[in-house]
Tab-separated table of C-alpha atoms and ligand atoms in Angstrom:
chain	number	residue	atom	x	y	z
O	815	MET	CA	141.991	140.670	38.562
O	816	MET	CA	141.222	144.224	38.021
O	817	ASN	CA	137.571	144.758	39.268
O	818	ASN	CA	137.207	148.398	38.847
O	819	ARG	CA	138.132	151.009	35.981
O	820	ILE	CA	140.184	153.120	38.496
O	821	ASP	CA	142.177	150.432	39.527
O	822	LYS	CA	142.978	149.542	35.954
O	823	ILE	CA	143.806	153.162	35.134
O	824	LEU	CA	146.064	153.302	38.211
O	825	SER	CA	147.955	150.022	37.403
O	826	GLU	CA	148.221	150.492	33.641
O	827	ARG	CA	148.926	154.384	33.993
O	828	VAL	CA	147.916	155.112	30.287
O	829	PHE	CA	146.610	158.727	30.897
O	830	THR	CA	144.273	159.733	28.146
O	831	LYS	CA	141.940	162.486	28.454
O	832	GLU	CA	139.202	159.970	28.846
O	833	SER	CA	141.067	158.204	31.668
O	834	LEU	CA	142.043	161.158	33.474
O	835	VAL	CA	138.320	162.481	33.555
O	836	GLU	CA	137.400	159.116	34.980
O	837	LEU	CA	139.970	159.688	37.817
O	838	LEU	CA	138.669	163.250	38.353
O	839	ASN	CA	135.167	162.068	38.499
O	840	ALA	CA	136.126	159.157	40.877
O	841	ASN	CA	133.709	158.409	43.787
O	842	THR	CA	134.950	158.755	47.380
O	843	ASP	CA	136.354	155.206	47.527
O	844	ASP	CA	138.104	155.365	44.458
O	845	THR	CA	139.670	158.726	45.230
O	846	ALA	CA	141.024	157.151	48.202
O	847	LYS	CA	142.953	154.608	45.934
O	848	ILE	CA	144.268	157.594	43.972
O	849	PHE	CA	145.407	159.494	46.827
O	850	ALA	CA	147.188	156.149	48.316
O	851	GLU	CA	148.806	155.831	44.864
O	852	ALA	CA	149.846	159.128	44.749
O	853	ARG	CA	151.408	158.860	48.361
O	854	LYS	CA	153.209	155.824	47.562
O	855	ILE	CA	154.751	157.331	44.307
O	856	LYS	CA	155.875	160.617	46.235
O	857	LYS	CA	157.530	158.607	48.990
O	858	GLU	CA	159.385	156.602	46.214
O	859	TYR	CA	160.428	159.434	43.956
O	860	ILE	CA	160.534	162.585	46.201
O	861	GLY	CA	160.827	161.036	49.680
O	862	ASN	CA	159.197	162.689	52.554
O	863	LYS	CA	161.045	166.002	52.623
O	864	VAL	CA	159.126	169.426	52.118
O	865	HIS	CA	161.132	172.114	50.646
O	866	LEU	CA	160.512	175.778	51.509
O	867	ARG	CA	160.563	178.901	49.307
O	868	GLY	CA	160.046	182.333	51.056
O	869	LEU	CA	157.630	184.261	48.949
O	870	ILE	CA	158.279	187.905	48.421
O	871	GLU	CA	155.368	189.801	46.737
O	872	LEU	CA	157.486	192.457	45.286
O	873	THR	CA	154.705	194.707	43.858
O	874	ASN	CA	151.114	194.568	43.111
O	875	TYR	CA	151.289	197.217	40.022
O	876	CYS	CA	150.238	195.163	37.028
O	877	THR	CA	149.803	196.170	33.514
O	878	LYS	CA	147.474	193.364	32.743
O	879	ASN	CA	143.630	193.031	33.461
O	880	CYS	CA	143.020	189.492	33.991
O	881	TYR	CA	139.133	189.134	34.863
O	882	TYR	CA	139.711	186.888	38.057
O	883	CYS	CA	142.906	188.783	39.840
O	884	GLY	CA	142.434	191.169	42.574
O	885	ILE	CA	145.492	193.115	41.719
O	886	ALA	CA	144.507	193.601	37.802
O	887	SER	CA	144.993	197.113	36.479
O	888	GLY	CA	141.334	197.371	36.151
O	889	VAL	CA	140.442	196.761	39.884
O	890	LYS	CA	140.145	200.246	41.405
O	891	ASN	CA	140.079	199.629	45.065
O	892	VAL	CA	143.578	198.577	45.432
O	893	ASN	CA	146.620	200.534	47.344
O	894	ARG	CA	149.472	200.016	44.869
O	895	TYR	CA	152.932	199.519	46.233
O	896	MET	CA	156.348	198.579	45.203
O	897	LEU	CA	158.547	197.068	47.966
O	898	SER	CA	161.919	199.190	48.437
O	899	MET	CA	165.373	197.479	47.940
O	900	PRO	CA	165.799	197.581	51.830
O	901	GLU	CA	162.412	195.786	52.393
O	902	VAL	CA	163.508	193.058	49.731
O	903	GLU	CA	166.686	192.720	51.358
O	904	GLN	CA	165.369	192.317	54.814
O	905	ALA	CA	162.918	189.483	53.410
O	906	ILE	CA	165.919	188.027	51.626
O	907	ARG	CA	167.971	187.839	54.977
O	908	PHE	CA	165.081	186.456	56.739
O	909	ILE	CA	164.807	183.598	54.170
O	910	HIS	CA	168.566	183.119	54.253
O	911	GLU	CA	169.042	183.079	58.127
O	912	ASN	CA	165.894	180.928	58.462
O	913	HIS	CA	167.520	178.398	56.297
O	914	TYR	CA	164.399	178.270	53.870
O	915	GLY	CA	166.804	177.253	51.167
O	916	GLY	CA	164.577	178.957	48.468
O	917	ILE	CA	163.059	182.277	47.469
O	918	VAL	CA	160.216	183.176	45.075
O	919	ILE	CA	159.818	186.795	43.877
O	920	GLN	CA	156.329	187.253	42.624
O	921	SER	CA	154.849	190.418	41.243
O	922	GLY	CA	152.265	192.112	38.971
O	923	GLU	CA	153.372	191.992	35.005
O	924	LEU	CA	155.554	194.927	34.456
O	925	GLN	CA	158.069	195.315	31.329
O	926	SER	CA	159.664	198.507	31.850
O	927	GLU	CA	163.492	198.748	31.847
O	928	LYS	CA	163.297	200.121	35.364
O	929	PHE	CA	161.642	196.948	36.307
O	930	VAL	CA	163.730	194.529	34.629
O	931	SER	CA	166.836	196.126	35.906
O	932	LEU	CA	165.285	196.107	39.543
O	933	ILE	CA	164.795	192.426	39.234
O	934	GLU	CA	168.584	191.914	38.210
O	935	GLU	CA	169.593	193.865	41.057
O	936	ILE	CA	167.416	191.786	43.431
O	937	LEU	CA	168.987	188.719	41.986
O	938	HIS	CA	172.510	189.808	42.579
O	939	LYS	CA	171.514	190.672	46.042
O	940	ALA	CA	169.863	187.637	46.804
O	941	ASN	CA	172.977	185.672	45.517
O	942	SER	CA	175.354	187.778	47.414
O	943	ILE	CA	173.713	187.712	50.683
O	944	SER	CA	173.150	183.938	50.485
O	945	GLY	CA	176.542	183.107	49.106
O	946	ASN	CA	174.644	181.542	45.940
O	947	THR	CA	173.074	179.146	48.165
O	948	LEU	CA	169.333	180.047	47.633
O	949	GLY	CA	167.405	178.309	44.918
O	950	ILE	CA	165.614	181.482	43.319
O	951	THR	CA	162.440	181.338	41.521
O	952	LEU	CA	160.831	184.289	39.638
O	953	SER	CA	157.182	184.553	38.942
O	954	CYS	CA	156.838	187.925	37.049
O	955	GLY	CA	154.836	186.826	34.335
O	956	GLU	CA	155.029	187.166	30.574
O	957	GLN	CA	158.451	188.861	29.396
O	958	ILE	CA	160.366	189.030	26.114
O	959	PRO	CA	162.948	186.197	25.833
O	960	GLU	CA	165.756	188.687	26.239
O	961	THR	CA	164.417	189.712	29.530
O	962	TYR	CA	164.257	186.036	30.745
O	963	LYS	CA	167.838	185.689	29.567
O	964	ARG	CA	168.949	188.884	31.532
O	965	TRP	CA	167.336	187.504	34.766
O	966	LYS	CA	168.745	184.152	34.098
O	967	ASP	CA	172.255	185.517	33.786
O	968	ALA	CA	171.633	187.482	36.783
O	969	GLY	CA	171.272	184.226	38.793
O	970	ALA	CA	167.648	183.126	38.773
O	971	HIS	CA	167.127	179.449	38.531
O	972	ARG	CA	163.319	178.823	38.167
O	973	TYR	CA	160.528	180.382	36.749
O	974	LEU	CA	156.801	179.939	37.544
O	975	LEU	CA	154.328	181.241	34.833
O	976	ARG	CA	150.814	179.627	35.140
O	977	ILE	CA	149.185	178.974	32.047
O	978	GLU	CA	145.841	179.551	34.028
O	979	ALA	CA	143.752	177.311	31.668
O	980	SER	CA	145.285	175.258	28.851
O	981	ASN	CA	141.933	175.355	26.769
O	982	ARG	CA	142.264	178.644	24.616
O	983	ASP	CA	138.537	179.220	24.751
O	984	LEU	CA	138.329	179.123	28.526
O	985	TYR	CA	141.525	181.337	28.604
O	986	TYR	CA	139.692	184.085	26.671
O	987	LYS	CA	136.825	183.859	29.217
O	988	LEU	CA	139.204	184.567	31.740
O	989	HIS	CA	141.162	187.265	29.945
O	990	PRO	CA	140.297	190.224	27.444
O	991	ARG	CA	141.000	189.189	23.904
O	992	ASN	CA	143.738	191.541	22.876
O	993	LYS	CA	147.547	191.522	22.511
O	994	LYS	CA	148.479	191.983	26.073
O	995	HIS	CA	146.519	188.685	26.939
O	996	ASP	CA	147.273	186.539	24.059
O	997	PHE	CA	147.161	182.831	24.872
O	998	GLU	CA	149.807	181.971	22.066
O	999	THR	CA	152.342	184.429	23.628
O	1000	ARG	CA	151.860	183.057	27.022
O	1001	VAL	CA	152.401	179.421	25.731
O	1002	SER	CA	155.598	180.779	23.667
O	1003	ALA	CA	156.851	182.415	26.967
O	1004	LEU	CA	156.690	179.136	28.530
O	1005	TYR	CA	158.851	177.654	25.802
O	1006	SER	CA	161.435	180.526	25.930
O	1007	LEU	CA	162.008	179.753	29.669
O	1008	LYS	CA	162.646	176.031	29.026
O	1009	GLU	CA	164.858	176.884	26.160
O	1010	LEU	CA	166.827	179.269	28.357
O	1011	GLY	CA	167.367	176.326	31.023
O	1012	TYR	CA	165.132	177.484	33.691
O	1013	GLN	CA	163.571	174.850	35.699
O	1014	THR	CA	160.050	175.725	34.431
O	1015	GLY	CA	156.781	175.592	36.144
O	1016	THR	CA	153.352	176.286	35.254
O	1017	GLY	CA	149.863	175.537	36.709
O	1018	VAL	CA	146.081	176.475	36.495
O	1019	MET	CA	143.303	177.603	38.579
O	1020	ILE	CA	140.858	174.919	39.615
O	1021	GLY	CA	136.969	175.430	39.838
O	1022	LEU	CA	136.627	178.169	37.509
O	1023	PRO	CA	133.347	179.491	36.121
O	1024	PHE	CA	133.015	177.812	32.737
O	1025	GLN	CA	135.378	175.113	33.485
O	1026	THR	CA	134.627	171.606	32.969
O	1027	VAL	CA	136.329	168.303	34.218
O	1028	GLU	CA	137.473	167.767	30.598
O	1029	ASP	CA	139.282	171.099	30.867
O	1030	LEU	CA	141.067	169.947	33.923
O	1031	ALA	CA	142.100	166.754	32.219
O	1032	SER	CA	143.485	168.499	29.298
O	1033	ASP	CA	145.435	170.850	31.779
O	1034	LEU	CA	146.987	167.739	33.154
O	1035	LEU	CA	148.024	166.653	29.605
O	1036	PHE	CA	149.269	170.030	28.826
O	1037	MET	CA	151.800	169.925	31.726
O	1038	ARG	CA	152.745	166.339	30.845
O	1039	ASP	CA	153.341	166.960	27.187
O	1040	PHE	CA	155.334	170.316	28.194
O	1041	ASP	CA	157.330	168.065	30.423
O	1042	ILE	CA	157.180	170.784	33.430
O	1043	ASP	CA	159.628	170.619	36.265
O	1044	MET	CA	157.341	172.270	38.664
O	1045	CYS	CA	153.704	172.959	39.381
O	1046	GLY	CA	151.875	175.547	41.213
O	1047	MET	CA	148.179	175.182	40.731
O	1048	GLY	CA	145.325	175.754	43.247
O	1049	PRO	CA	141.685	176.620	43.611
O	1050	TYR	CA	140.143	179.725	41.994
O	1051	ILE	CA	138.826	182.103	44.668
O	1052	GLU	CA	136.332	184.684	43.925
O	1053	HIS	CA	137.088	188.437	44.200
O	1054	GLU	CA	133.957	190.443	44.351
O	1055	ASP	CA	135.780	193.668	42.633
O	1056	THR	CA	136.860	191.423	39.463
O	1057	PRO	CA	134.815	191.021	36.246
O	1058	LEU	CA	134.463	187.262	36.792
O	1059	TYR	CA	132.828	187.624	39.950
O	1060	LYS	CA	129.419	187.807	38.254
O	1061	PHE	CA	129.819	184.319	37.115
O	1062	ALA	CA	130.945	182.922	40.354
O	1063	HIS	CA	127.529	180.787	40.601
O	1064	LEU	CA	128.535	179.053	37.475
O	1065	ALA	CA	131.814	177.550	39.407
O	1066	VAL	CA	131.566	174.262	41.465
O	1067	ASN	CA	131.007	174.673	45.258
O	1068	LYS	CA	133.682	174.888	47.953
O	1069	THR	CA	133.765	171.110	48.732
O	1070	GLN	CA	133.913	170.305	45.174
O	1071	LYS	CA	136.901	172.521	44.584
O	1072	VAL	CA	138.772	171.231	47.492
O	1073	GLN	CA	138.249	167.646	46.261
O	1074	LEU	CA	138.984	168.604	42.531
O	1075	SER	CA	142.127	170.491	43.740
O	1076	LEU	CA	143.508	167.556	45.826
O	1077	LYS	CA	142.703	165.312	42.974
O	1078	MET	CA	144.513	167.301	40.387
O	1079	ILE	CA	147.505	167.201	42.828
O	1080	ALA	CA	147.319	163.650	43.446
O	1081	ILE	CA	146.937	162.700	39.437
O	1082	LEU	CA	149.760	164.964	38.459
O	1083	ARG	CA	152.029	163.355	41.097
O	1084	ILE	CA	151.104	159.849	39.622
O	1085	MET	CA	151.481	161.298	36.097
O	1086	MET	CA	154.843	163.241	36.817
O	1087	LYS	CA	156.458	161.286	39.536
O	1088	ASP	CA	159.591	163.501	40.279
O	1089	ILE	CA	158.437	167.130	39.753
O	1090	ASN	CA	157.963	169.762	42.254
O	1091	ILE	CA	154.292	170.438	43.179
O	1092	ALA	CA	153.565	173.305	45.508
O	1093	ALA	CA	150.995	173.304	48.146
O	1094	THR	CA	149.490	176.867	47.347
O	1095	THR	CA	148.306	179.679	49.774
O	1096	ALA	CA	144.882	179.607	47.757
O	1097	MET	CA	144.391	176.057	49.071
O	1098	GLN	CA	144.784	177.546	52.425
O	1099	THR	CA	142.588	180.309	51.807
O	1100	LEU	CA	140.067	177.862	50.619
O	1101	ILE	CA	139.897	175.754	53.555
O	1102	ASN	CA	141.840	175.699	56.880
O	1103	GLY	CA	144.545	173.212	56.724
O	1104	GLY	CA	144.304	173.211	52.928
O	1105	ARG	CA	148.034	173.125	52.551
O	1106	GLU	CA	148.455	170.222	54.808
O	1107	MET	CA	145.879	168.359	52.620
O	1108	ALA	CA	147.864	169.166	49.571
O	1109	LEU	CA	151.072	167.930	51.020
O	1110	LYS	CA	149.343	164.740	51.780
O	1111	ALA	CA	147.734	164.464	48.511
O	1112	GLY	CA	151.168	164.578	46.802
O	1113	ALA	CA	152.629	168.198	46.898
O	1114	ASN	CA	156.161	168.846	48.265
O	1115	ILE	CA	156.704	172.428	48.356
O	1116	LEU	CA	155.586	175.093	50.552
O	1117	MET	CA	155.941	178.985	50.172
O	1118	PRO	CA	155.773	180.583	53.396
O	1119	ASN	CA	154.780	184.396	52.918
O	1120	THR	CA	157.760	186.616	53.822
O	1121	THR	CA	156.574	189.897	52.216
O	1122	PRO	CA	156.778	192.511	54.940
O	1123	GLY	CA	153.490	192.325	56.915
O	1124	ILE	CA	152.190	195.835	56.034
O	1125	PHE	CA	152.149	195.146	52.473
O	1126	ARG	CA	150.579	191.626	52.573
O	1127	GLU	CA	147.015	192.959	52.693
O	1128	HIS	CA	147.506	194.924	49.368
O	1129	TYR	CA	148.542	191.856	47.482
O	1130	SER	CA	145.087	190.427	47.707
O	1131	LEU	CA	144.600	188.220	44.631
O	1132	TYR	CA	141.254	187.182	46.021
O	1133	LYS	CA	139.033	189.040	48.703
O	1134	ASN	CA	139.000	186.066	51.523
O	1135	LYS	CA	140.491	187.885	54.259
O	1136	PRO	CA	140.907	184.664	56.342
O	1137	GLY	CA	143.800	183.786	53.710
O	1138	LEU	CA	145.434	187.028	54.766
O	1139	TYR	CA	145.229	185.996	58.480
O	1140	GLU	CA	146.561	182.505	57.702
O	1141	GLU	CA	149.418	184.066	55.809
O	1142	ALA	CA	150.280	186.621	58.423
O	1143	ALA	CA	150.762	183.569	60.669
O	1144	ASP	CA	153.237	181.962	58.499
O	1145	SER	CA	155.995	181.759	61.173
O	1146	LYS	CA	158.709	179.521	61.028
O	1147	ASP	CA	157.268	177.515	63.916
O	1148	MET	CA	153.840	177.185	62.426
O	1149	ILE	CA	155.138	176.003	59.069
O	1150	GLU	CA	157.531	173.545	60.908
O	1151	LYS	CA	154.584	172.154	62.846
O	1152	LEU	CA	152.396	171.976	59.597
O	1153	ILE	CA	154.920	169.893	57.953
O	1154	GLN	CA	155.475	167.681	60.815
O	1155	ARG	CA	151.699	166.980	61.171
O	1156	THR	CA	151.962	165.676	57.446
O	1157	GLY	CA	154.727	163.103	58.748
O	1158	SER	CA	157.317	164.895	56.563
O	1159	ILE	CA	160.538	166.550	57.368
O	1160	THR	CA	161.580	170.090	56.366
O	1161	GLY	CA	164.396	170.404	53.782
O	1162	TYR	CA	166.295	173.237	55.439
O	1163	GLY	CA	169.077	174.855	53.756
O	1164	GLU	CA	168.475	172.987	50.714
O	1165	LYS	CA	167.490	174.505	47.270
O	1166	GLY	CA	165.035	171.776	46.537
O	1167	ASN	CA	165.569	171.436	42.898
O	1168	ALA	CA	163.085	169.105	41.210
O	1169	PRO	CA	164.608	165.493	40.730
O	1170	HIS	CA	162.720	165.855	37.170
O	1171	TYR	CA	164.866	168.707	36.290
O	1172	TYR	CA	168.081	166.797	36.966
O	1173	ARG	CA	166.824	163.858	34.733
O	1174	ARG	CA	165.688	166.269	31.947
O	1175	CYS	CA	169.125	167.650	31.881
O	1176	ARG	CA	170.803	164.443	31.948
O	1177	SER	CA	168.692	163.221	29.037
O	1178	LEU	CA	169.416	166.397	26.925
O	1179	ASN	CA	173.094	165.971	27.577
O	1180	SER	CA	173.053	162.453	26.687
O	1181	GLN	CA	171.009	163.226	23.464
O	1182	SER	CA	173.614	165.883	22.441
O	1183	LEU	CA	176.565	163.685	23.339
O	1184	PRO	CA	176.977	162.072	19.723
O	1185	THR	CA	177.326	165.595	18.345
O	1186	THR	CA	180.000	166.590	20.769
O	1187	ASN	CA	181.803	163.435	20.002
O	1188	ARG	CA	181.653	163.982	16.193
O	1189	SER	CA	183.015	167.447	16.473
H	591	SAM	N1	151.381	188.195	36.871
H	591	SAM	C1	152.377	187.080	37.177
H	591	SAM	C2	151.944	185.969	36.377
H	591	SAM	O1	150.926	185.996	35.523
H	591	SAM	O2	152.686	184.720	36.224
H	591	SAM	C3	152.358	186.562	38.535
H	591	SAM	C4	151.452	187.186	39.530
H	591	SAM	S1	149.701	186.612	39.536
H	591	SAM	C5	149.060	187.556	40.564
H	591	SAM	C6	150.032	185.088	40.362
H	591	SAM	C7	149.033	184.076	40.177
H	591	SAM	O3	147.784	184.240	40.901
H	591	SAM	C8	148.423	183.848	38.727
H	591	SAM	O4	149.062	182.930	38.077
H	591	SAM	C9	146.954	183.369	39.037
H	591	SAM	O5	146.879	182.039	38.700
H	591	SAM	C10	146.803	183.562	40.619
H	591	SAM	N2	145.418	184.342	40.803
H	591	SAM	C11	145.296	185.526	40.533
H	591	SAM	N3	143.843	185.724	41.080
H	591	SAM	C12	143.445	184.510	41.505
H	591	SAM	C13	142.181	184.154	41.965
H	591	SAM	N4	141.032	184.986	42.153
H	591	SAM	N5	142.132	182.944	42.755
H	591	SAM	C14	143.254	182.093	42.507
H	591	SAM	N6	144.377	182.249	42.000
H	591	SAM	C15	144.361	183.676	41.350
C-alpha cells in the first residue's frame, strides 16, 4: 500500500504541475526515492554510458542583452574574441583524435551573413576532419529558419536552444522586453529546429531571482510537451556586472540551488526516460563535484571544454573564477576518472544520439506510412 504521496506519484507517474511541485518540494528521505527511481530508469533506458561532446566556445561577441549573462552586449568589462579557423580546427582535431564522438559549437548570438557562413565552413571542416563520424551540436542562439536549414544542410545534427524560463512573465524579468528578446520568437525558433529534423534540445536556468517552484514544474511540463530530445539545464550563477545581480538576494541559497538542480534532472529523467541530459559546467561551477552529482541524478552527457585555453576566461557567463579553473582542468584523464567515479563508462567514438530521437523518428515515419502507401 502507498503510504506516501511521493511513492504514489512515482509509481503512477502522472505528472501534473501539482505533482511536480510536490516532487520538487520533497524532503530529504523522499528526495532519495526520487534519485533512486531516476537511477533505475536511466539504467534501463540509457544504460551506464556517458557520452562526450567537446565544447568549443567560438565567440563571446553577442548582439543580445540578457540580464543574467556575462557576455551580453551591455556588459562592458569583457575582452571580445572570435576564434580563428586554425584555432577551431585545432579544437576539432583534438576532439576527433581523443574519440570524444561529439562536438558542441557555442557562441553569442550573431546573425550576420559572415557569421552564418563561418558556421557552415566549420561544419564542413568538422565533417571532413572526422569523416562524418562526429555528432555535431550547435548552440548559437535564435536564427531565422533559413539559417537553421543552411546549417543542417552543412552537416549539423543537433541544436541546443534554452528557453531559459518557460514562464513568459519570468522570461521578461530576465530579458529586455523588445523585438530582439521576444519570448514567442524563441519558442518558434525551437519549433523550426524540430521541423527541420534537428535533434532538438532546450533547458532552463535553475534558482533564478523571481523564479518559483511552480515555474520549475512548468518548465518540466514545457520540455515534456515539446517532446525534446536533449536537455541542458543548470543552476543560475550570479555575475556582478549584469543587471540581474542586484536581485541576487531574491534567489534561493547555494545548497537549495544544488538540490533543486539535481531534482530537476532526476525528475526529467523519470518523465522523459530516453532523452539526453547534460551534466552542465554551471553545476560544476556551483559546487565541486557538481557534474558527478548530476550524472548520478540522471544526466548522461558531459561537455568537456575544448576551447583553446587563452580564450576560456573571456567566455565567462558568470563571474565564479573557480569554474574557470575547473574547466581548465578538463583533461581527458580527469573526465575519464570523473565518469568512472560515477560507476559509468565512456562512450568513446560514439555520436551518442538520444534514443528518444530515434523513437520519435520511427513514430513520425510510421505516421507518414499510410500516406506513402496510398500514393
Ligand atoms: N546565445 C546562445 C543561446 O542563447 O542559446 C548560446 C550562448 S549562451 C551564453 C549559453 C547559455 O548560457 C544560455 O542559454 C544561458 O542559459 C547560459 N547562461 C548565461 N548566463 C548564465 C548565468 N549567469 N548562469 C547560468 N547560466 C547562464
